[in-house]
Amino acid sequence: MSPQPLVIAGTALPLIAALAALAIPDYWVTLLTYAGMSAVLCIGLVMMTGYGGITSFGQAAFAGIAAYATAILTTGLALSPWLGLLTGLALAVASAFVIGWITVRLSGHYLVLGTFAWGISLFYAFANVEGLGGYNGIGGVPGLFGGSRLLFNALVWAFVAVALLGAVRVLDSRIGRAIRAAPSKAMAESFGVDTATAKLTVFVLAAALAGAAGWLQAHYLRIVNPGPFHLNASVEYLFMTIIGGVGSLLGAIVGATAVTVAKSWLQTSVPALLGSGFNLEGVVFGLLVLGLLQAAPRGMTALLPASFALRPRGSRRSETRLPPRAKPAATQSVLALRSVSKHFSGAQALDRVSLDLNAGEILALVGPNGAGKSTLFNAITGLSPASNGTVALLGEDVTRLPARAIARRGLARTFQHAHLRPEMTVIENVSLGAHTRTAQGVAAALLGRDRPEESRIFGEARGCLAELGVAEFANARTGTLSLGSQRLVEVARAVACDPIALLLDEPAAGLRAEEKQHLANAIVAMRDRGIAILVVEHDLDFVANVADRVVVLDFGTVIAQGTPDEIVRDPRVIAAYLGQAEVSGDVARALHH
Ligand code: ADP
Ligand code: MG
């Protein structure tokens, strides 16, 4: 989505809210205010859960931190509520840094349990810490605007608008793409993303929005007690987000509004219909949620046309490109492997592999399935470091460096099974390849100062897509592409790195003849630009076409190296391959050339 309509929507929201408040009954104004306050928090949840892959059951606790902060400052110390806002946000952010530092490093269920743990701890802290008023809380918190409900409602929706604008700007930026790639950790780290930092960033941003919601609540209700910051509230926010649709920022607003209205309606109509003996409205609410999720498993906004859903699209048009990386001179050694071994609990996947790769050279790595080719890629790129031996990149020992540090030095790769983010557009996926060549951060994105760099990134990505013959898909959602096209997109992403060394793991598998030709041309063109290329490929025709040299791996050891011609005649190679029905056809064909 382009920012202009969003700015218009952003200024329109509070205006509409104010006007609506004039025209509709008080009861509805109250609901609108509640919905808006929840929406501010839920926008953070969409960023964190929907885009960053972190499910949080503790978001209400951050709202509580800001609410208590402003309550103390504005009652005890009689300071301005606006100072309370700044302090509340600062405290929510600071505690998110500390809590996030520990939590986001956990994975899967442990992370979810972690959010439970701090959600509960903070609730009990609110109730028990001296000076916070126990379960009764702190009363006498000042209202805003002399208690005008209309102005307060407009303020709430102004917060929603700002949150929305900020969220779109962040998600549709360099850091936003890193956040959205972070759930695919191995891939993201291979392109230089520090996934722990990316997750911490979105965690802190979401906490800031929760803090803003807590501040609003404190000055709306004019009393702060632990109740609204209980685990139950966190679960309800999560419900709102899921019902609205975690994949869409609009989902936060739709979900918050739908749940607020439904709850209020149930609270009055269920006891009237079914008697007020039990808490039946909770049961009916639960059934409604289940029914809704049956009808729209991806939330209410998933039923809308895509352009309504406020998803970051990354659709900048530009022809300018990023400045190229300094390249080593032709024939200079780029990668030097010495005696690289890799053990997996007993099994020896690589046994003393040594090889050299020079600038401006295409080296093909061939060998039967299970020979250790992908394992070698993971050892070189730092995803799964060698057990023994050394890997040098431009003369520097990188054997023990993390993948993202090696990526920053100019190594790019593709994966045997494409690792793309299916919900991101093709051009956004490719833009991630340029992560290490660019620098803008969250602040620049929030202020819109990253746009010049962003247009160069997108110009670069478009150029790389064109080089692989898949430019037509630039704005498609990646998950909708055929597997062959996805492979080419993966190669384009690696090219967007402007790498010094490029590692391609079976890039031609499953490609149609015409696609293979595009790929071969692109590989040769990159070689001619001085890039060192290591390519794993089973199709020996393809290898014979593009490779300068071939290394043959079998059972984790190098059994032969030489020119393509020498290799296809080598009896050890033929023996190694003939054991394998699926590739022997390729060998036979290559031998008949
Ligand atoms: P190739 O890419 O040449 O087909 P791989 O590198 O994927 O082969 O695998 C080489 C050997 O290492 C295989 O025997 C495989 O089962 C084993 N292997 C690969 N990764 C792991 C792992 N993470 N844990 C245990 N064994 C593994
Ligand atoms: Mg493999």
XYZ file of C-alpha atoms and ligand atoms in Angstrom:
621
model
C 0.000 0.000 0.000
C 1.287 3.467 -0.706
C 1.564 5.840 2.251
C -0.620 8.695 0.944
C -4.012 6.962 1.330
C -2.832 5.838 4.720
C -2.016 9.385 5.810
C -5.446 10.454 4.631
C -7.069 7.566 6.480
C -4.905 8.402 9.480
C -6.151 11.958 9.752
C -9.690 10.941 8.827
C -10.020 8.316 11.573
C -10.050 10.666 14.577
C -12.221 13.151 12.674
C -14.750 10.479 11.832
C -14.601 9.252 15.408
C -15.264 12.776 16.704
C -18.124 13.384 14.272
C -19.627 9.966 14.921
C -19.459 10.700 18.623
C -21.634 13.772 18.054
C -24.230 11.840 16.134
C -24.585 8.567 18.003
C -25.857 7.742 21.506
C -23.449 7.868 24.439
C -23.576 4.102 24.780
C -22.028 3.724 21.331
C -19.419 6.390 21.969
C -18.288 4.407 24.992
C -18.048 1.224 22.939
C -16.106 3.052 20.236
C -13.666 4.351 22.828
C -13.143 0.904 24.321
C -12.716 -0.609 20.859
C -10.142 2.029 19.908
C -8.098 1.504 23.075
C -7.998 -2.248 22.445
C -7.193 -1.678 18.781
C -4.028 0.258 19.687
C -2.776 -2.747 21.646
C -3.959 -5.225 18.990
C -2.037 -3.412 16.232
C 1.080 -4.311 18.217
C -0.122 -7.906 18.485
C -0.641 -8.137 14.728
C 2.914 -6.906 14.184
C 4.331 -9.302 16.718
C 2.149 -12.382 16.217
C 0.988 -12.071 12.642
C 4.255 -10.802 11.188
C 6.951 -11.659 13.738
C 5.593 -15.109 14.633
C 5.671 -14.455 18.405
C 2.462 -15.369 20.233
C 2.115 -13.395 23.459
C -0.141 -14.137 26.401
C 1.249 -11.263 28.395
C 0.476 -8.138 26.419
C -1.943 -6.673 28.987
C 0.902 -6.566 31.509
C 2.719 -3.919 29.440
C -0.482 -1.887 29.364
C -0.489 -2.240 33.156
C 3.052 -0.921 33.524
C 2.175 2.298 31.677
C -1.177 2.622 33.458
C 0.398 2.361 36.915
C 3.208 4.706 35.917
C 0.835 7.457 34.841
C -1.444 6.840 37.844
C 1.433 7.336 40.269
C 2.773 10.407 38.500
C -0.575 12.137 38.078
C -2.029 11.382 41.515
C 0.838 11.156 44.009
C 3.063 13.700 42.288
C 0.272 15.659 40.558
C 2.247 15.798 37.305
C 0.783 16.250 33.813
C -0.853 13.216 32.186
C 1.306 13.879 29.122
C 4.385 13.400 31.243
C 2.637 10.257 32.451
C 2.373 9.135 28.812
C 6.075 9.623 28.160
C 7.046 7.896 31.386
C 4.575 5.066 30.858
C 5.850 4.431 27.331
C 9.465 4.586 28.500
C 8.804 2.066 31.275
C 6.842 -0.281 29.006
C 9.670 -0.149 26.460
C 12.386 -0.625 29.075
C 10.666 -3.623 30.648
C 10.025 -5.094 27.197
C 13.743 -4.852 26.497
C 14.560 -6.801 29.621
C 11.737 -9.348 29.355
C 12.147 -9.663 25.588
C 15.869 -10.219 25.891
C 15.124 -13.443 27.716
C 11.844 -14.426 26.083
C 12.492 -14.076 22.340
C 15.476 -16.395 22.570
C 13.133 -19.185 23.613
C 11.589 -21.151 20.800
C 8.137 -22.561 20.066
C 6.074 -23.575 23.079
C 8.701 -22.317 25.515
C 8.324 -18.815 24.177
C 4.534 -18.953 24.615
C 4.989 -20.287 28.156
C 7.485 -17.501 28.784
C 4.889 -14.860 27.878
C 2.441 -16.588 30.249
C 5.023 -16.448 33.006
C 5.694 -12.727 32.844
C 2.008 -11.976 32.221
C 1.167 -13.668 35.516
C 4.166 -12.296 37.444
C 3.425 -8.695 36.512
C -0.247 -9.098 37.456
C 0.730 -10.275 40.946
C 3.351 -7.563 41.164
C 0.647 -4.937 40.464
C -1.523 -6.456 43.175
C 1.194 -6.856 45.805
C 3.860 -4.210 45.400
C 3.689 -1.664 48.219
C 2.222 1.667 47.137
C 0.180 0.373 44.165
C -3.010 0.084 46.235
C -3.380 -3.710 46.132
C -6.483 -5.044 44.376
C -8.272 -1.722 44.915
C -5.629 0.081 42.925
C -5.020 3.781 42.598
C -8.061 6.056 42.318
C -8.405 9.714 41.423
C -6.460 9.525 38.161
C -7.230 12.767 36.272
C -9.363 12.652 33.140
C -8.366 14.450 29.949
C -9.950 17.443 28.200
C -12.009 18.310 31.270
C -13.778 14.965 31.016
C -15.113 15.463 27.457
C -16.009 12.010 26.131
C -16.128 13.264 22.594
C -12.598 14.639 22.660
C -11.323 11.582 24.475
C -12.856 9.376 21.799
C -11.185 11.446 19.090
C -7.863 11.157 20.936
C -8.193 7.377 21.146
C -8.770 7.121 17.419
C -5.900 9.491 16.747
C -3.758 6.984 18.633
C -5.186 4.212 16.446
C -4.298 6.210 13.347
C -0.747 6.912 14.490
C -0.267 3.276 15.511
C -1.533 2.137 12.133
C 0.695 4.509 10.221
C 3.721 3.554 12.301
C 3.016 -0.155 11.961
C 2.730 0.031 8.183
C 5.895 2.074 7.912
C 7.854 -0.351 10.045
C 6.507 -3.535 8.452
C 7.077 -2.112 4.979
C 10.739 -1.315 5.615
C 14.121 -3.013 5.708
C 13.722 -3.900 9.391
C 10.101 -4.891 8.799
C 11.180 -7.429 6.207
C 13.780 -8.740 8.657
C 11.040 -9.079 11.304
C 8.781 -10.885 8.846
C 11.609 -13.198 7.783
C 12.703 -13.947 11.360
C 10.312 -16.909 11.879
C 12.344 -18.649 9.143
C 15.486 -18.404 11.237
C 18.035 -20.301 9.138
C 17.065 -18.404 5.995
C 16.984 -14.990 7.666
C 20.344 -15.476 9.358
C 21.804 -16.628 6.030
C 20.954 -13.198 4.651
C 22.564 -11.318 7.499
C 19.495 -10.820 9.690
C 20.099 -10.979 13.420
C 16.810 -12.757 14.129
C 16.993 -12.300 17.905
C 17.320 -8.535 17.461
C 14.543 -8.460 14.864
C 12.222 -10.280 17.267
C 13.238 -8.058 20.168
C 12.495 -5.009 18.013
C 8.945 -6.072 17.231
C 8.457 -7.179 20.822
C 9.423 -3.739 22.111
C 7.285 -1.945 19.516
C 4.271 -4.047 20.499
C 4.932 -3.301 24.171
C 5.039 0.422 23.396
C 1.604 0.180 21.762
C 0.315 -1.808 24.729
C 1.715 0.929 26.963
C -0.132 3.590 24.981
C -3.357 1.598 25.379
C -2.742 1.281 29.128
C -2.197 5.025 29.473
C -5.473 5.726 27.646
C -7.320 3.253 29.865
C -5.942 4.814 33.033
C -7.172 8.278 32.109
C -10.469 7.010 30.761
C -11.459 4.856 33.726
C -9.684 7.274 36.124
C -8.731 4.379 38.323
C -5.971 1.819 37.857
C -6.228 -1.620 39.448
C -4.776 -5.025 38.504
C -8.030 -6.386 37.015
C -7.715 -5.158 33.400
C -4.114 -6.372 33.216
C -4.814 -9.983 34.119
C -3.933 -12.927 31.882
C -7.636 -13.030 30.899
C -7.279 -9.611 29.317
C -4.195 -10.726 27.394
C -6.112 -13.745 26.109
C -8.988 -11.497 25.080
C -6.621 -9.224 23.101
C -5.254 -12.291 21.374
C -8.843 -13.346 20.550
C -9.551 -9.923 19.089
C -6.484 -10.137 16.900
C -7.201 -13.656 15.705
C -10.856 -12.902 15.035
C -9.922 -9.804 13.058
C -7.084 -11.613 11.283
C -3.463 -11.689 12.454
C -2.195 -11.167 8.917
C -3.772 -7.740 8.546
C -3.415 -4.491 10.475
C -7.043 -3.736 9.752
C -7.748 -7.015 11.565
C -6.684 -5.368 14.816
C -9.359 -2.706 14.444
C -12.053 -5.025 13.127
C -11.338 -7.626 15.814
C -11.197 -5.116 18.668
C -14.465 -3.534 17.562
C -16.257 -6.824 16.937
C -15.289 -8.292 20.306
C -16.083 -5.099 22.229
C -19.520 -4.822 20.660
C -20.255 -8.547 20.961
C -19.259 -8.644 24.624
C -21.376 -5.656 25.497
C -24.322 -7.109 23.635
C -23.920 -10.500 25.291
C -23.681 -8.939 28.741
C -27.109 -7.419 28.359
C -28.958 -9.841 26.119
C -27.794 -13.267 27.347
C -28.899 -12.793 30.959
C -32.178 -11.389 29.639
C -32.725 -14.441 27.437
C -31.276 -17.253 29.516
C -31.390 -15.950 33.064
C -28.597 -14.399 35.042
C -27.804 -17.341 37.337
C -24.535 -18.361 35.699
C -21.940 -16.599 33.671
C -23.493 -17.879 30.453
C -22.368 -14.945 28.335
C -18.817 -16.281 28.593
C -19.938 -19.609 27.167
C -21.921 -17.977 24.374
C -18.927 -15.765 23.595
C -16.696 -18.839 23.358
C -19.143 -20.547 21.009
C -19.346 -17.442 18.839
C -15.552 -17.330 18.568
C -15.427 -21.015 17.590
C -18.144 -20.528 15.001
C -16.429 -17.510 13.549
C -13.087 -19.255 13.311
C -14.810 -22.149 11.513
C -16.280 -19.711 8.997
C -13.149 -17.558 8.634
C -10.105 -19.377 10.005
C -7.792 -16.539 9.002
C -9.975 -13.886 10.585
C -12.688 -11.549 9.394
C -10.390 -9.383 7.273
C -9.265 -12.430 5.280
C -12.746 -12.310 3.744
C -12.078 -8.816 2.370
C -10.330 -8.099 -0.932
C -6.557 -8.009 -0.336
C -6.247 -4.266 -0.945
C -8.537 -3.520 2.022
C -6.587 -5.480 4.542
C -3.743 -3.000 5.118
C -0.961 -5.426 4.460
C 2.487 -4.085 3.705
C 3.035 -4.620 -0.002
C 6.403 -3.077 -0.767
C 5.425 -1.706 -4.158
C 7.990 1.037 -4.740
C 8.788 1.650 -8.387
C 12.309 2.594 -9.179
C 15.099 1.899 -11.617
C 18.007 3.059 -9.474
C 20.183 0.345 -7.998
C 22.394 -0.111 -4.983
C 26.112 0.589 -5.328
C 27.940 -2.666 -6.107
C 30.185 -4.360 -3.578
C 33.955 -4.196 -4.127
C 34.944 -7.468 -5.833
C 38.226 -9.363 -5.570
C 40.395 -9.488 -8.690
C 39.704 -12.313 -11.150
C 41.185 -15.691 -10.164
C 41.876 -14.524 -6.593
C 41.000 -17.247 -4.058
C 37.550 -16.573 -2.599
C 36.756 -19.750 -0.698
C 39.384 -22.156 0.593
C 38.257 -25.278 2.436
C 40.856 -27.334 4.239
C 40.082 -30.769 5.614
C 36.487 -29.917 6.481
C 34.747 -32.721 8.387
C 31.261 -32.920 9.856
C 29.885 -35.545 12.234
C 26.244 -35.976 13.143
C 25.969 -38.057 16.304
C 27.948 -41.002 15.000
C 27.462 -40.496 11.282
C 30.275 -38.863 9.323
C 28.620 -36.631 6.708
C 31.846 -34.949 5.549
C 35.328 -36.414 5.742
C 38.293 -34.068 5.209
C 36.931 -32.127 2.257
C 39.358 -29.615 0.741
C 38.529 -27.404 -2.194
C 39.221 -23.974 -3.634
C 36.926 -21.563 -5.371
C 38.262 -18.506 -7.180
C 36.724 -15.241 -8.275
C 35.119 -15.468 -11.702
C 34.842 -19.252 -11.608
C 31.912 -21.677 -11.639
C 32.642 -24.800 -9.656
C 30.058 -27.578 -9.820
C 29.672 -29.871 -6.835
C 28.150 -33.188 -7.869
C 27.546 -36.485 -6.154
C 24.751 -38.917 -5.334
C 21.989 -38.112 -2.839
C 23.320 -38.182 0.695
C 26.902 -37.509 -0.428
C 27.120 -34.483 1.867
C 26.661 -31.598 -0.591
C 24.039 -29.700 1.410
C 25.971 -30.422 4.603
C 29.022 -28.829 3.003
C 26.948 -25.738 2.108
C 25.784 -25.462 5.706
C 29.357 -25.757 6.949
C 30.591 -23.044 4.572
C 27.733 -20.663 5.321
C 27.961 -21.129 9.084
C 24.470 -22.571 9.530
C 25.911 -25.821 10.826
C 29.653 -25.253 11.294
C 32.280 -27.867 10.480
C 33.332 -30.226 13.289
C 36.941 -30.024 12.088
C 38.916 -28.210 9.439
C 38.789 -24.613 8.288
C 36.753 -22.494 5.897
C 38.433 -19.294 4.702
C 36.620 -16.508 2.858
C 38.975 -14.080 1.112
C 41.751 -15.372 3.342
C 39.838 -14.831 6.584
C 39.004 -17.835 8.757
C 35.186 -17.850 9.024
C 34.760 -21.438 10.246
C 33.257 -20.460 13.605
C 31.469 -17.256 12.608
C 27.655 -17.182 12.785
C 25.854 -17.367 9.443
C 24.822 -13.711 9.523
C 28.430 -12.562 9.958
C 29.530 -14.664 6.993
C 26.628 -13.293 4.942
C 27.776 -9.749 5.716
C 31.175 -10.580 4.239
C 29.529 -11.298 0.906
C 28.441 -14.924 0.861
C 24.959 -15.693 -0.472
C 23.181 -18.984 -0.960
C 20.016 -20.737 -2.040
C 18.492 -23.726 -0.274
C 17.804 -27.154 -1.698
C 14.170 -26.699 -0.602
C 13.231 -23.089 -1.285
C 13.064 -21.027 1.916
C 10.876 -18.113 0.923
C 8.266 -16.308 3.016
C 5.077 -17.333 1.157
C 2.966 -14.443 2.467
C 5.464 -11.778 1.403
C 5.467 -10.530 -2.172
C 8.145 -11.811 -4.513
C 9.946 -8.473 -4.604
C 9.902 -8.230 -0.814
C 11.514 -11.652 -0.575
C 14.178 -10.617 -3.059
C 14.726 -7.315 -1.218
C 15.750 -9.298 1.830
C 18.797 -10.336 -0.195
C 19.994 -6.725 -0.049
C 19.731 -6.605 3.754
C 23.485 -6.563 4.342
C 24.063 -3.920 1.672
C 21.760 -1.419 3.373
C 21.520 0.198 6.769
C 18.262 1.996 7.609
C 16.647 1.158 10.937
C 13.323 1.486 12.723
C 13.569 5.199 13.505
C 14.241 6.058 9.858
C 11.292 3.891 8.822
C 8.945 5.543 11.340
C 9.971 8.986 10.115
C 9.808 7.961 6.445
C 13.492 8.803 6.003
C 14.319 5.389 4.581
C 12.503 5.990 1.303
C 15.540 6.871 -0.868
C 17.320 3.695 0.246
C 14.094 1.700 -0.108
C 13.689 2.731 -3.732
C 17.264 1.674 -4.459
C 16.588 -1.681 -2.757
C 13.475 -2.227 -4.833
C 15.236 -1.107 -8.008
C 17.949 -3.616 -7.250
C 15.454 -6.388 -6.502
C 13.568 -5.685 -9.724
C 16.821 -5.867 -11.674
C 17.685 -9.227 -10.109
C 14.224 -10.621 -10.873
C 14.602 -9.492 -14.477
C 17.993 -11.210 -14.707
C 16.335 -14.508 -13.752
C 13.391 -13.911 -16.097
C 10.770 -13.701 -13.337
C 10.180 -9.931 -13.186
C 6.529 -10.434 -14.103
C 5.874 -11.959 -10.656
C 7.367 -9.050 -8.683
C 4.165 -8.083 -6.900
C 2.628 -11.548 -6.562
C 2.413 -13.247 -3.202
C 5.316 -15.670 -3.273
C 3.262 -18.636 -2.083
C 1.162 -18.479 -5.257
C 4.130 -19.184 -7.568
C 5.033 -22.576 -9.054
C 7.929 -24.341 -7.358
C 10.138 -23.715 -10.394
C 9.489 -19.984 -10.291
C 10.099 -19.966 -6.542
C 13.538 -21.468 -7.142
C 14.388 -18.690 -9.574
C 13.136 -16.129 -7.048
C 15.488 -17.696 -4.513
C 18.389 -17.289 -6.893
C 17.327 -13.676 -7.513
C 17.355 -13.056 -3.762
C 20.910 -14.391 -3.522
C 21.915 -12.216 -6.486
C 20.423 -9.176 -4.706
C 23.212 -9.667 -2.165
C 25.701 -8.782 -4.914
C 27.742 -11.590 -3.396
C 31.444 -12.280 -3.659
C 30.678 -15.990 -3.426
C 27.377 -17.531 -4.429
C 26.321 -21.040 -3.353
C 23.436 -22.611 -5.270
C 21.961 -25.882 -3.964
C 20.272 -27.719 -6.847
C 18.908 -24.520 -8.426
C 17.767 -26.252 -11.612
C 15.726 -29.011 -9.963
C 12.173 -28.966 -11.278
C 12.759 -26.152 -13.781
C 11.318 -26.234 -17.297
C 13.848 -26.112 -20.173
C 13.284 -22.420 -20.761
C 13.688 -21.624 -17.066
C 16.901 -23.656 -16.978
C 18.226 -21.580 -19.834
C 17.477 -18.338 -17.957
C 19.234 -19.753 -14.930
C 22.281 -20.883 -16.916
C 22.568 -17.462 -18.579
C 22.295 -15.703 -15.236
C 24.945 -17.922 -13.644
C 27.355 -17.337 -16.497
C 26.678 -13.577 -16.423
C 27.452 -13.504 -12.703
C 30.665 -15.423 -13.236
C 31.617 -12.855 -15.851
C 31.001 -10.110 -13.269
C 33.667 -11.738 -11.119
C 31.461 -13.659 -8.688
C 32.734 -17.029 -7.465
C 29.979 -19.622 -7.861
C 29.629 -23.039 -6.272
C 26.671 -24.947 -7.688
C 25.252 -28.317 -6.698
C 23.465 -29.916 -9.621
C 22.382 -33.399 -10.657
C 21.709 -32.494 -14.268
C 25.108 -33.154 -15.811
C 24.087 -31.521 -19.102
C 23.523 -28.358 -17.148
C 26.848 -28.811 -15.340
C 28.718 -29.434 -18.567
C 27.166 -26.257 -19.999
C 28.062 -23.833 -17.265
C 30.828 -25.216 -15.027
C 34.518 -24.437 -15.378
C 35.480 -27.199 -12.956
C 33.705 -30.050 -11.206
C 34.265 -31.590 -7.780
C 32.697 -34.981 -7.089
C 31.638 -35.874 -3.580
C 30.700 -39.396 -2.490
C 30.097 -40.542 1.091
C 31.434 -37.225 2.340
C 34.775 -37.371 0.544
C 36.065 -35.797 -2.650
C 36.541 -38.666 -5.112
C 37.428 -36.646 -8.207
C 37.921 -33.162 -9.564
C 38.568 -31.762 -13.009
C 36.927 -30.241 -16.061
C 33.408 -31.410 -16.920
C 34.839 -33.518 -19.752
C 37.304 -35.312 -17.521
C 34.719 -35.923 -14.838
C 32.083 -37.657 -16.951
C 34.756 -40.111 -18.139
C 36.122 -40.819 -14.684
C 35.374 -44.456 -13.793
C 34.995 -43.678 -10.062
C 32.380 -41.053 -10.884
C 30.486 -43.404 -13.130
C 30.604 -46.087 -10.454
C 29.364 -43.690 -7.782
C 26.539 -42.489 -9.977
C 25.475 -45.808 -11.486
C 24.411 -46.947 -8.056
C 21.654 -44.389 -8.350
C 18.869 -45.082 -10.809
C 17.450 -41.562 -10.792
C 20.583 -39.789 -11.921
C 22.160 -42.495 -14.050
C 20.083 -41.263 -16.999
C 21.722 -37.874 -16.665
C 25.154 -39.465 -16.608
C 24.360 -41.589 -19.619
C 23.126 -38.569 -21.527
C 26.187 -36.580 -20.546
C 28.448 -39.448 -21.609
C 26.883 -39.497 -25.053
C 27.741 -35.870 -25.695
P 23.278 -34.293 -0.199
O 22.956 -32.856 -0.126
O 24.568 -34.567 -0.875
O 22.173 -35.091 -0.813
P 23.255 -34.146 2.670
O 24.355 -33.191 2.906
O 21.877 -33.635 2.762
O 23.477 -34.856 1.276
O 23.400 -35.352 3.672
C 24.632 -36.028 3.895
C 24.461 -37.035 4.995
O 24.366 -36.362 6.242
C 23.222 -37.878 4.844
O 23.529 -39.180 5.236
C 22.255 -37.250 5.824
O 21.367 -38.202 6.321
C 23.187 -36.741 6.901
N 22.660 -35.564 7.567
C 22.440 -34.364 7.005
N 21.989 -33.482 7.897
C 21.887 -34.152 9.080
C 21.483 -33.806 10.417
N 21.068 -32.555 10.691
N 21.528 -34.753 11.357
C 21.958 -35.996 11.067
N 22.367 -36.385 9.861
C 22.323 -35.491 8.865
Mg 21.338 -31.848 -0.755
